[in-house]
PDB file of C-alpha atoms in Angstrom:
ATOM      1  CA  MET A 185      -0.207   0.061   0.100  1.00  0.00           C
ATOM      2  CA  GLY A 186       1.195   3.558  -0.975  1.00  0.00           C
ATOM      3  CA  TYR A 187       3.768   2.318  -3.500  1.00  0.00           C
ATOM      4  CA  ASP A 188       3.419   3.994  -6.845  1.00  0.00           C
ATOM      5  CA  ALA A 189       3.378   1.035  -9.442  1.00  0.00           C
ATOM      6  CA  THR A 190       5.420   3.190 -12.093  1.00  0.00           C
ATOM      7  CA  ARG A 191       8.466   2.816  -9.529  1.00  0.00           C
ATOM      8  CA  VAL A 192       8.406  -1.159 -10.104  1.00  0.00           C
ATOM      9  CA  ARG A 193      10.510  -1.451 -13.424  1.00  0.00           C
ATOM     10  CA  PRO A 194      13.061   1.857 -12.728  1.00  0.00           C
ATOM     11  CA  SER A 195      13.676   0.746  -9.172  1.00  0.00           C
ATOM     12  CA  ILE A 196      14.769  -2.745 -10.485  1.00  0.00           C
ATOM     13  CA  GLU A 197      16.952  -0.934 -13.335  1.00  0.00           C
ATOM     14  CA  VAL A 198      18.314   1.276 -10.860  1.00  0.00           C
ATOM     15  CA  ALA A 199      19.473  -1.809  -8.301  1.00  0.00           C
ATOM     16  CA  PHE A 200      21.040  -3.287 -11.226  1.00  0.00           C
ATOM     17  CA  LYS A 201      22.962  -0.264 -12.437  1.00  0.00           C
ATOM     18  CA  LYS A 202      24.277   0.052  -9.287  1.00  0.00           C
ATOM     19  CA  LEU A 203      25.966  -3.314  -9.567  1.00  0.00           C
ATOM     20  CA  GLY A 204      27.252  -2.431 -12.829  1.00  0.00           C
ATOM     21  CA  PHE A 205      24.736  -3.791 -15.030  1.00  0.00           C
ATOM     22  CA  SER A 206      23.664  -2.167 -17.792  1.00  0.00           C
ATOM     23  CA  GLY A 207      22.067  -4.510 -20.644  1.00  0.00           C
ATOM     24  CA  PRO A 208      18.485  -3.969 -21.378  1.00  0.00           C
ATOM     25  CA  ILE A 209      15.908  -5.569 -18.920  1.00  0.00           C
ATOM     26  CA  SER A 210      14.055  -8.569 -21.225  1.00  0.00           C
ATOM     27  CA  SER A 211      11.112  -6.375 -22.891  1.00  0.00           C
ATOM     28  CA  THR A 212      10.943  -2.715 -23.209  1.00  0.00           C
ATOM     29  CA  GLY A 213       7.788  -2.288 -20.819  1.00  0.00           C
ATOM     30  CA  VAL A 214       6.339  -4.496 -18.062  1.00  0.00           C
ATOM     31  CA  THR A 215       3.984  -7.734 -19.079  1.00  0.00           C
ATOM     32  CA  VAL A 216       1.033  -8.599 -17.073  1.00  0.00           C
ATOM     33  CA  ALA A 217       0.205 -12.136 -17.122  1.00  0.00           C
ATOM     34  CA  GLN A 218      -3.401 -13.157 -16.392  1.00  0.00           C
ATOM     35  CA  THR A 219      -3.272 -16.254 -14.021  1.00  0.00           C
ATOM     36  CA  LYS A 220      -5.413 -17.929 -11.392  1.00  0.00           C
ATOM     37  CA  PRO A 221      -3.588 -17.946  -7.818  1.00  0.00           C
ATOM     38  CA  GLU A 222      -3.077 -21.572  -7.686  1.00  0.00           C
ATOM     39  CA  SER A 223      -1.511 -21.704 -10.866  1.00  0.00           C
ATOM     40  CA  THR A 224       1.060 -18.643 -10.603  1.00  0.00           C
ATOM     41  CA  CYS A 225       4.364 -20.381  -9.900  1.00  0.00           C
ATOM     42  CA  SER A 226       3.478 -23.020 -12.468  1.00  0.00           C
ATOM     43  CA  LEU A 227       3.264 -20.177 -14.826  1.00  0.00           C
ATOM     44  CA  MET A 228       6.383 -18.117 -13.942  1.00  0.00           C
ATOM     45  CA  TYR A 229       8.119 -21.351 -13.776  1.00  0.00           C
ATOM     46  CA  SER A 230       7.659 -22.386 -17.599  1.00  0.00           C
ATOM     47  CA  ASN A 231       8.017 -18.584 -18.717  1.00  0.00           C
ATOM     48  CA  MET A 232      11.250 -18.826 -16.858  1.00  0.00           C
ATOM     49  CA  VAL A 233      12.271 -21.652 -18.562  1.00  0.00           C
ATOM     50  CA  GLU A 234      10.995 -20.698 -21.918  1.00  0.00           C
ATOM     51  CA  TRP A 235      12.978 -17.691 -21.753  1.00  0.00           C
ATOM     52  CA  ARG A 236      16.170 -19.752 -20.949  1.00  0.00           C
ATOM     53  CA  ASP A 237      15.523 -21.426 -24.061  1.00  0.00           C
ATOM     54  CA  HIS A 238      15.758 -18.328 -26.103  1.00  0.00           C
ATOM     55  CA  ASN A 239      18.366 -15.983 -24.239  1.00  0.00           C
ATOM     56  CA  PRO A 240      21.361 -18.295 -23.605  1.00  0.00           C
ATOM     57  CA  PRO A 241      23.893 -17.368 -21.172  1.00  0.00           C
ATOM     58  CA  PRO A 242      25.817 -15.128 -20.226  1.00  0.00           C
ATOM     59  CA  ALA A 243      22.358 -13.417 -19.039  1.00  0.00           C
ATOM     60  CA  THR A 244      20.777 -12.616 -15.747  1.00  0.00           C
ATOM     61  CA  MET A 245      17.462 -13.689 -14.394  1.00  0.00           C
ATOM     62  CA  MET A 246      15.489 -12.159 -11.166  1.00  0.00           C
ATOM     63  CA  LEU A 247      12.777 -13.745  -9.277  1.00  0.00           C
ATOM     64  CA  ILE A 248      10.361 -11.691  -7.222  1.00  0.00           C
ATOM     65  CA  SER A 249       8.468 -13.999  -5.028  1.00  0.00           C
ATOM     66  CA  ASP A 250       7.760 -15.030  -1.256  1.00  0.00           C
ATOM     67  CA  GLN A 251       7.089 -18.723  -2.783  1.00  0.00           C
ATOM     68  CA  TRP A 252      10.823 -19.708  -3.898  1.00  0.00           C
ATOM     69  CA  ARG A 253      11.329 -21.820  -0.941  1.00  0.00           C
ATOM     70  CA  GLU A 254       8.359 -23.951  -1.554  1.00  0.00           C
ATOM     71  CA  PHE A 255       8.267 -24.013  -5.465  1.00  0.00           C
ATOM     72  CA  PHE A 256      11.593 -22.560  -6.665  1.00  0.00           C
ATOM     73  CA  SER A 257      14.505 -23.319  -4.951  1.00  0.00           C
ATOM     74  CA  TRP A 258      15.544 -27.187  -5.372  1.00  0.00           C
ATOM     75  CA  ASP A 259      15.023 -26.885  -9.248  1.00  0.00           C
ATOM     76  CA  LEU A 260      16.769 -23.569  -9.773  1.00  0.00           C
ATOM     77  CA  ALA A 261      19.750 -24.897  -7.110  1.00  0.00           C
ATOM     78  CA  ARG A 262      20.195 -27.325  -9.341  1.00  0.00           C
ATOM     79  CA  LEU A 263      20.073 -25.255 -12.736  1.00  0.00           C
ATOM     80  CA  GLN A 264      22.373 -22.857 -11.251  1.00  0.00           C
ATOM     81  CA  GLN A 265      25.234 -25.994 -10.673  1.00  0.00           C
ATOM     82  CA  HIS A 266      25.044 -26.385 -14.683  1.00  0.00           C
ATOM     83  CA  THR A 267      24.428 -22.847 -16.069  1.00  0.00           C
ATOM     84  CA  LYS A 268      26.232 -19.708 -16.119  1.00  0.00           C
ATOM     85  CA  TYR A 269      23.236 -17.475 -15.437  1.00  0.00           C
ATOM     86  CA  ASN A 270      23.207 -15.126 -12.568  1.00  0.00           C
ATOM     87  CA  LEU A 271      20.304 -15.191 -10.476  1.00  0.00           C
ATOM     88  CA  TYR A 272      19.104 -12.470  -8.393  1.00  0.00           C
ATOM     89  CA  LEU A 273      16.229 -12.970  -5.676  1.00  0.00           C
ATOM     90  CA  ALA A 274      13.581 -10.495  -4.075  1.00  0.00           C
ATOM     91  CA  TYR A 275      10.990 -11.378  -1.325  1.00  0.00           C
ATOM     92  CA  PRO A 276       9.188 -10.003   1.454  1.00  0.00           C
ATOM     93  CA  PHE A 277      11.882 -11.187   4.148  1.00  0.00           C
ATOM     94  CA  ARG A 278      15.566 -11.727   4.096  1.00  0.00           C
ATOM     95  CA  LEU A 279      15.733 -15.756   4.395  1.00  0.00           C
ATOM     96  CA  SER A 280      17.540 -17.619   1.231  1.00  0.00           C
ATOM     97  CA  ALA A 281      19.048 -20.698   0.670  1.00  0.00           C
ATOM     98  CA  LEU A 282      19.661 -20.083  -2.995  1.00  0.00           C
ATOM     99  CA  LEU A 283      23.095 -19.874  -4.823  1.00  0.00           C
ATOM    100  CA  THR A 284      22.497 -15.983  -6.016  1.00  0.00           C
ATOM    101  CA  CYS A 285      24.283 -13.113  -7.296  1.00  0.00           C
ATOM    102  CA  GLY A 286      22.228 -10.773  -4.773  1.00  0.00           C
ATOM    103  CA  GLU A 287      19.233 -10.548  -2.869  1.00  0.00           C
ATOM    104  CA  TRP A 288      16.930  -7.878  -1.872  1.00  0.00           C
ATOM    105  CA  ILE A 289      14.099  -7.074   0.476  1.00  0.00           C
ATOM    106  CA  TRP A 290      11.161  -6.191  -1.626  1.00  0.00           C
ATOM    107  CA  LYS A 291       9.874  -3.087  -0.338  1.00  0.00           C
ATOM    108  CA  GLU A 292      13.524  -2.084   0.247  1.00  0.00           C
ATOM    109  CA  LEU A 293      13.988  -2.325  -3.463  1.00  0.00           C
ATOM    110  CA  LEU A 294      10.867   0.201  -4.031  1.00  0.00           C
ATOM    111  CA  GLU A 295      11.732   2.741  -1.538  1.00  0.00           C
ATOM    112  CA  PRO A 296      11.773   6.059  -2.974  1.00  0.00           C
ATOM    113  CA  LYS A 297      15.015   7.534  -4.203  1.00  0.00           C
ATOM    114  CA  SER A 298      15.646  10.218  -6.502  1.00  0.00           C
ATOM    115  CA  SER A 299      17.367   8.479  -9.497  1.00  0.00           C
ATOM    116  CA  VAL A 300      14.194   6.061  -9.631  1.00  0.00           C
ATOM    117  CA  GLN A 301      12.044   9.355  -9.681  1.00  0.00           C
ATOM    118  CA  ASP A 302      13.828  10.867 -12.276  1.00  0.00           C
ATOM    119  CA  MET A 303      13.714   7.706 -14.556  1.00  0.00           C
ATOM    120  CA  CYS A 304       9.982   7.437 -13.831  1.00  0.00           C
ATOM    121  CA  THR A 305       9.830  10.935 -15.599  1.00  0.00           C
ATOM    122  CA  THR A 306      12.368  10.442 -18.310  1.00  0.00           C
ATOM    123  CA  SER A 307      11.637   6.647 -19.142  1.00  0.00           C
ATOM    124  CA  GLU A 308      10.804   6.055 -22.660  1.00  0.00           C
ATOM    125  CA  SER A 309       9.387   2.493 -21.885  1.00  0.00           C
ATOM    126  CA  SER A 310       6.435   1.096 -23.811  1.00  0.00           C
ATOM    127  CA  PRO A 311       3.041   0.653 -22.511  1.00  0.00           C
ATOM    128  CA  ALA A 312       2.568  -2.852 -20.707  1.00  0.00           C
ATOM    129  CA  THR A 313       1.466  -5.742 -22.058  1.00  0.00           C
ATOM    130  CA  PHE A 314      -1.357  -7.846 -21.075  1.00  0.00           C
ATOM    131  CA  TYR A 315      -1.503 -11.418 -21.728  1.00  0.00           C
ATOM    132  CA  CYS A 316      -3.838 -14.614 -20.973  1.00  0.00           C
ATOM    133  CA  LYS A 317      -2.068 -17.771 -21.505  1.00  0.00           C
ATOM    134  CA  SER A 318      -5.324 -20.063 -21.725  1.00  0.00           C
ATOM    135  CA  CYS A 319      -6.222 -17.981 -24.733  1.00  0.00           C
ATOM    136  CA  ARG A 320      -3.056 -16.617 -26.158  1.00  0.00           C
ATOM    137  CA  PHE A 321      -4.614 -13.029 -26.020  1.00  0.00           C
ATOM    138  CA  LYS A 322      -2.275  -9.974 -25.927  1.00  0.00           C
ATOM    139  CA  ASN A 323      -3.209  -6.548 -25.718  1.00  0.00           C
ATOM    140  CA  GLN A 324      -1.688  -3.360 -24.297  1.00  0.00           C
ATOM    141  CA  SER A 325      -5.207  -1.745 -23.461  1.00  0.00           C
ATOM    142  CA  VAL A 326      -6.306  -2.410 -19.850  1.00  0.00           C
ATOM    143  CA  LEU A 327     -10.025  -1.986 -20.785  1.00  0.00           C
ATOM    144  CA  ARG A 328      -9.726  -4.450 -23.701  1.00  0.00           C
ATOM    145  CA  PHE A 329      -8.155  -6.918 -21.747  1.00  0.00           C
ATOM    146  CA  ARG A 330     -10.779  -6.489 -18.799  1.00  0.00           C
ATOM    147  CA  LYS A 331     -13.248  -7.051 -21.664  1.00  0.00           C
ATOM    148  CA  HIS A 332     -11.759 -10.058 -22.797  1.00  0.00           C
ATOM    149  CA  LEU A 333     -11.403 -11.758 -19.048  1.00  0.00           C
ATOM    150  CA  SER A 334     -15.347 -11.613 -19.023  1.00  0.00           C
ATOM    151  CA  SER A 335     -16.138 -12.730 -22.226  1.00  0.00           C
ATOM    152  CA  ARG A 336     -17.558 -16.220 -22.488  1.00  0.00           C
ATOM    153  CA  LYS A 337     -14.470 -17.089 -25.091  1.00  0.00           C
ATOM    154  CA  HIS A 338     -11.986 -16.780 -22.071  1.00  0.00           C
ATOM    155  CA  ALA A 339     -14.499 -18.729 -19.814  1.00  0.00           C
ATOM    156  CA  VAL A 340     -14.369 -21.491 -22.421  1.00  0.00           C
ATOM    157  CA  GLN A 341     -10.743 -21.241 -23.189  1.00  0.00           C
ATOM    158  CA  GLU A 342      -9.844 -21.408 -19.792  1.00  0.00           C
ATOM    159  CA  VAL A 343     -11.857 -24.359 -19.238  1.00  0.00           C
ATOM    160  CA  ILE A 344     -10.269 -26.256 -22.288  1.00  0.00           C
ATOM    161  CA  ASN A 345      -6.697 -25.056 -21.525  1.00  0.00           C
ATOM    162  CA  PRO A 346      -6.080 -24.863 -17.942  1.00  0.00           C
ATOM    163  CA  ILE A 347      -2.935 -23.539 -16.457  1.00  0.00           C
ATOM    164  CA  ARG A 348      -0.950 -26.248 -14.613  1.00  0.00           C
ATOM    165  CA  GLN A 349      -0.880 -25.870 -10.910  1.00  0.00           C
ATOM    166  CA  GLU A 350       2.221 -28.009 -10.342  1.00  0.00           C
ATOM    167  CA  LEU A 351       5.483 -27.282 -11.632  1.00  0.00           C
ATOM    168  CA  ASN A 352       6.914 -29.480 -14.313  1.00  0.00           C
ATOM    169  CA  TYR A 353      10.528 -29.546 -12.980  1.00  0.00           C
ATOM    170  CA  ILE A 354      13.134 -29.513 -16.041  1.00  0.00           C
ATOM    171  CA  THR A 355      15.844 -31.194 -13.758  1.00  0.00           C
ATOM    172  CA  LYS A 356      13.695 -34.048 -12.485  1.00  0.00           C
ATOM    173  CA  THR A 357      15.297 -36.747 -15.379  1.00  0.00           C
ATOM    174  CA  TRP A 358      18.772 -35.627 -14.306  1.00  0.00           C
ATOM    175  CA  GLY A 359      20.876 -37.680 -12.204  1.00  0.00           C
ATOM    176  CA  LYS A 360      21.598 -36.393  -8.609  1.00  0.00           C
ATOM    177  CA  ASN A 361      25.289 -36.799  -9.139  1.00  0.00           C
ATOM    178  CA  TYR A 362      27.299 -34.595 -11.849  1.00  0.00           C
ATOM    179  CA  SER A 363      30.368 -35.564 -13.885  1.00  0.00           C
ATOM    180  CA  ALA A 364      33.330 -33.630 -13.286  1.00  0.00           C
ATOM    181  CA  LYS A 365      33.889 -30.722 -15.855  1.00  0.00           C
ATOM    182  CA  PRO A 366      37.396 -30.711 -17.164  1.00  0.00           C
ATOM    183  CA  GLU A 367      38.309 -27.616 -14.910  1.00  0.00           C
ATOM    184  CA  TYR A 368      37.628 -29.524 -11.707  1.00  0.00           C
ATOM    185  CA  ALA A 369      38.611 -32.873 -12.684  1.00  0.00           C
ATOM    186  CA  THR A 370      42.312 -32.711 -11.126  1.00  0.00           C
ATOM    187  CA  ALA A 371      41.373 -29.770  -8.479  1.00  0.00           C
ATOM    188  CA  GLN A 372      42.104 -30.271  -4.862  1.00  0.00           C
ATOM    189  CA  ILE A 373      38.734 -31.845  -3.119  1.00  0.00           C
ATOM    190  CA  ALA A 374      37.959 -30.808   0.639  1.00  0.00           C
ATOM    191  CA  VAL A 375      36.041 -32.622   3.073  1.00  0.00           C
ATOM    192  CA  TRP A 376      34.292 -31.266   6.257  1.00  0.00           C
ATOM    193  CA  TRP A 377      32.565 -34.088   8.108  1.00  0.00           C
ATOM    194  CA  ASP A 378      30.528 -33.965  11.236  1.00  0.00           C
ATOM    195  CA  MET A 379      30.821 -36.972  13.168  1.00  0.00           C
ATOM    196  CA  MET A 380      28.218 -36.092  15.474  1.00  0.00           C
ATOM    197  CA  ASP A 381      25.406 -35.815  12.892  1.00  0.00           C
ATOM    198  CA  CYS A 382      27.129 -38.399  10.475  1.00  0.00           C
ATOM    199  CA  PRO A 383      28.483 -41.130  12.881  1.00  0.00           C
ATOM    200  CA  ILE A 384      30.544 -44.214  11.638  1.00  0.00           C
ATOM    201  CA  PRO A 385      28.001 -47.020  11.373  1.00  0.00           C
ATOM    202  CA  GLU A 386      28.556 -49.720  14.043  1.00  0.00           C
ATOM    203  CA  GLY A 387      30.784 -52.429  12.855  1.00  0.00           C
ATOM    204  CA  TYR A 388      32.048 -50.135   9.922  1.00  0.00           C
ATOM    205  CA  ASP A 389      35.972 -50.231   9.985  1.00  0.00           C
ATOM    206  CA  ALA A 390      37.281 -46.613  10.252  1.00  0.00           C
ATOM    207  CA  ARG A 391      40.066 -47.097   7.642  1.00  0.00           C
ATOM    208  CA  ASN A 392      37.590 -47.728   4.827  1.00  0.00           C
ATOM    209  CA  VAL A 393      36.004 -44.098   5.257  1.00  0.00           C
ATOM    210  CA  ARG A 394      38.647 -42.548   2.799  1.00  0.00           C
ATOM    211  CA  PRO A 395      38.865 -44.993   0.251  1.00  0.00           C
ATOM    212  CA  SER A 396      35.167 -44.945   0.282  1.00  0.00           C
ATOM    213  CA  ILE A 397      34.897 -41.279  -0.203  1.00  0.00           C
ATOM    214  CA  GLU A 398      37.634 -41.250  -3.024  1.00  0.00           C
ATOM    215  CA  ALA A 399      35.969 -43.989  -4.855  1.00  0.00           C
ATOM    216  CA  ALA A 400      32.887 -42.088  -4.866  1.00  0.00           C
ATOM    217  CA  PHE A 401      34.851 -38.961  -6.290  1.00  0.00           C
ATOM    218  CA  ASN A 402      36.360 -41.123  -8.847  1.00  0.00           C
ATOM    219  CA  LYS A 403      33.244 -42.579 -10.193  1.00  0.00           C
ATOM    220  CA  LEU A 404      32.294 -39.028 -11.395  1.00  0.00           C
ATOM    221  CA  GLY A 405      35.545 -38.143 -12.573  1.00  0.00           C
ATOM    222  CA  TYR A 406      37.302 -36.837  -9.869  1.00  0.00           C
ATOM    223  CA  SER A 407      41.111 -37.584  -9.486  1.00  0.00           C
ATOM    224  CA  GLY A 408      42.497 -34.510  -7.827  1.00  0.00           C
ATOM    225  CA  PRO A 409      44.067 -35.144  -4.031  1.00  0.00           C
ATOM    226  CA  VAL A 410      41.167 -35.262  -0.909  1.00  0.00           C
ATOM    227  CA  TYR A 411      41.589 -33.465   1.984  1.00  0.00           C
ATOM    228  CA  ILE A 412      39.520 -34.590   4.818  1.00  0.00           C
ATOM    229  CA  THR A 413      38.718 -33.048   8.349  1.00  0.00           C
ATOM    230  CA  ALA A 414      36.462 -35.184  10.737  1.00  0.00           C
ATOM    231  CA  TYR A 415      34.775 -33.084  13.390  1.00  0.00           C
ATOM    232  CA  GLY A 416      34.044 -34.813  16.794  1.00  0.00           C
ATOM    233  CA  ASP A 417      34.482 -35.179  20.249  1.00  0.00           C
ATOM    234  CA  ARG A 418      37.708 -37.329  20.823  1.00  0.00           C
ATOM    235  CA  LYS A 419      36.469 -38.298  24.227  1.00  0.00           C
ATOM    236  CA  GLN A 420      33.229 -39.814  22.623  1.00  0.00           C
ATOM    237  CA  THR A 421      34.900 -41.545  19.880  1.00  0.00           C
ATOM    238  CA  SER A 422      36.974 -44.782  20.335  1.00  0.00           C
ATOM    239  CA  ASP A 423      40.366 -45.482  19.927  1.00  0.00           C
ATOM    240  CA  ASP A 424      40.093 -47.759  17.288  1.00  0.00           C
ATOM    241  CA  ILE A 425      38.052 -45.128  15.067  1.00  0.00           C
ATOM    242  CA  LEU A 426      40.749 -42.703  15.787  1.00  0.00           C
ATOM    243  CA  ARG A 427      43.768 -44.834  14.726  1.00  0.00           C
ATOM    244  CA  GLY A 428      41.803 -45.987  11.592  1.00  0.00           C
ATOM    245  CA  LEU A 429      41.119 -42.492  10.657  1.00  0.00           C
ATOM    246  CA  SER A 430      44.898 -41.271  11.512  1.00  0.00           C
ATOM    247  CA  SER A 431      45.958 -44.082   9.750  1.00  0.00           C
ATOM    248  CA  THR A 432      44.749 -43.037   6.272  1.00  0.00           C
ATOM    249  CA  GLY A 433      45.399 -39.636   6.878  1.00  0.00           C
ATOM    250  CA  VAL A 434      41.929 -37.980   8.023  1.00  0.00           C
ATOM    251  CA  GLY A 435      42.335 -35.119  10.241  1.00  0.00           C
ATOM    252  CA  LEU A 436      40.370 -34.613  13.417  1.00  0.00           C
ATOM    253  CA  ALA A 437      39.340 -31.446  15.096  1.00  0.00           C
ATOM    254  CA  HIS A 438      38.383 -31.574  18.478  1.00  0.00           C
ATOM    255  CA  THR A 439      34.820 -30.196  19.004  1.00  0.00           C
ATOM    256  CA  PRO A 440      33.082 -31.421  22.245  1.00  0.00           C
ATOM    257  CA  GLU A 441      29.541 -31.787  23.045  1.00  0.00           C
ATOM    258  CA  ARG A 442      28.091 -29.336  25.255  1.00  0.00           C
TER     259      ARG A 442
END
């Protein structure tokens, strides 16, 4: 409440320019898509995937949503591991686990700033485009778009061509473990192991920890030296385990339980 909608695009442009970005932001205006609340995330995600298909990296994406954790985080995190897109995020509250290049609180991003106000008055962006995915209807007139949404044709098409409610994740068929890229194949590998949360199973030979980890990396094409540090309470760890880890070059950092 109380925010001027004309500041949305200029605020985003100013935020990116402060970071050194000067490239065009997708279209010249703001596109407004008609969708039902339960289908919003699905439509947003499908449009993001479609945009990626037509805009290869290097490029930058920005997601503005308070539902990133429930719907977007896992798939976007996996995509970021394999692609060179910059990802920026804006949301109501600062809490993110995604690997992003930058994050903003949405209201802070829209706070009045002189540079934003200047852009609002001098911007030559074209009018917004409104579109209905179910009907493939596009128009720049608010009145015509509202008229379309109240038409019988729209009601029929919305039933015939409903927007999916669930996300069709594009990484669902990907293997969970990725093969090593050439630049990482022979690089060093550092392992930090919490022995309290992930203890050695009863009856397991501690001397096999390092070979097991190295074998897992080797299967993915990694052959670089592996450095392992285990974190645990020496007083709570048996001598057999300590000797087994030490004999294979696994370092132990003493972290006593409270």
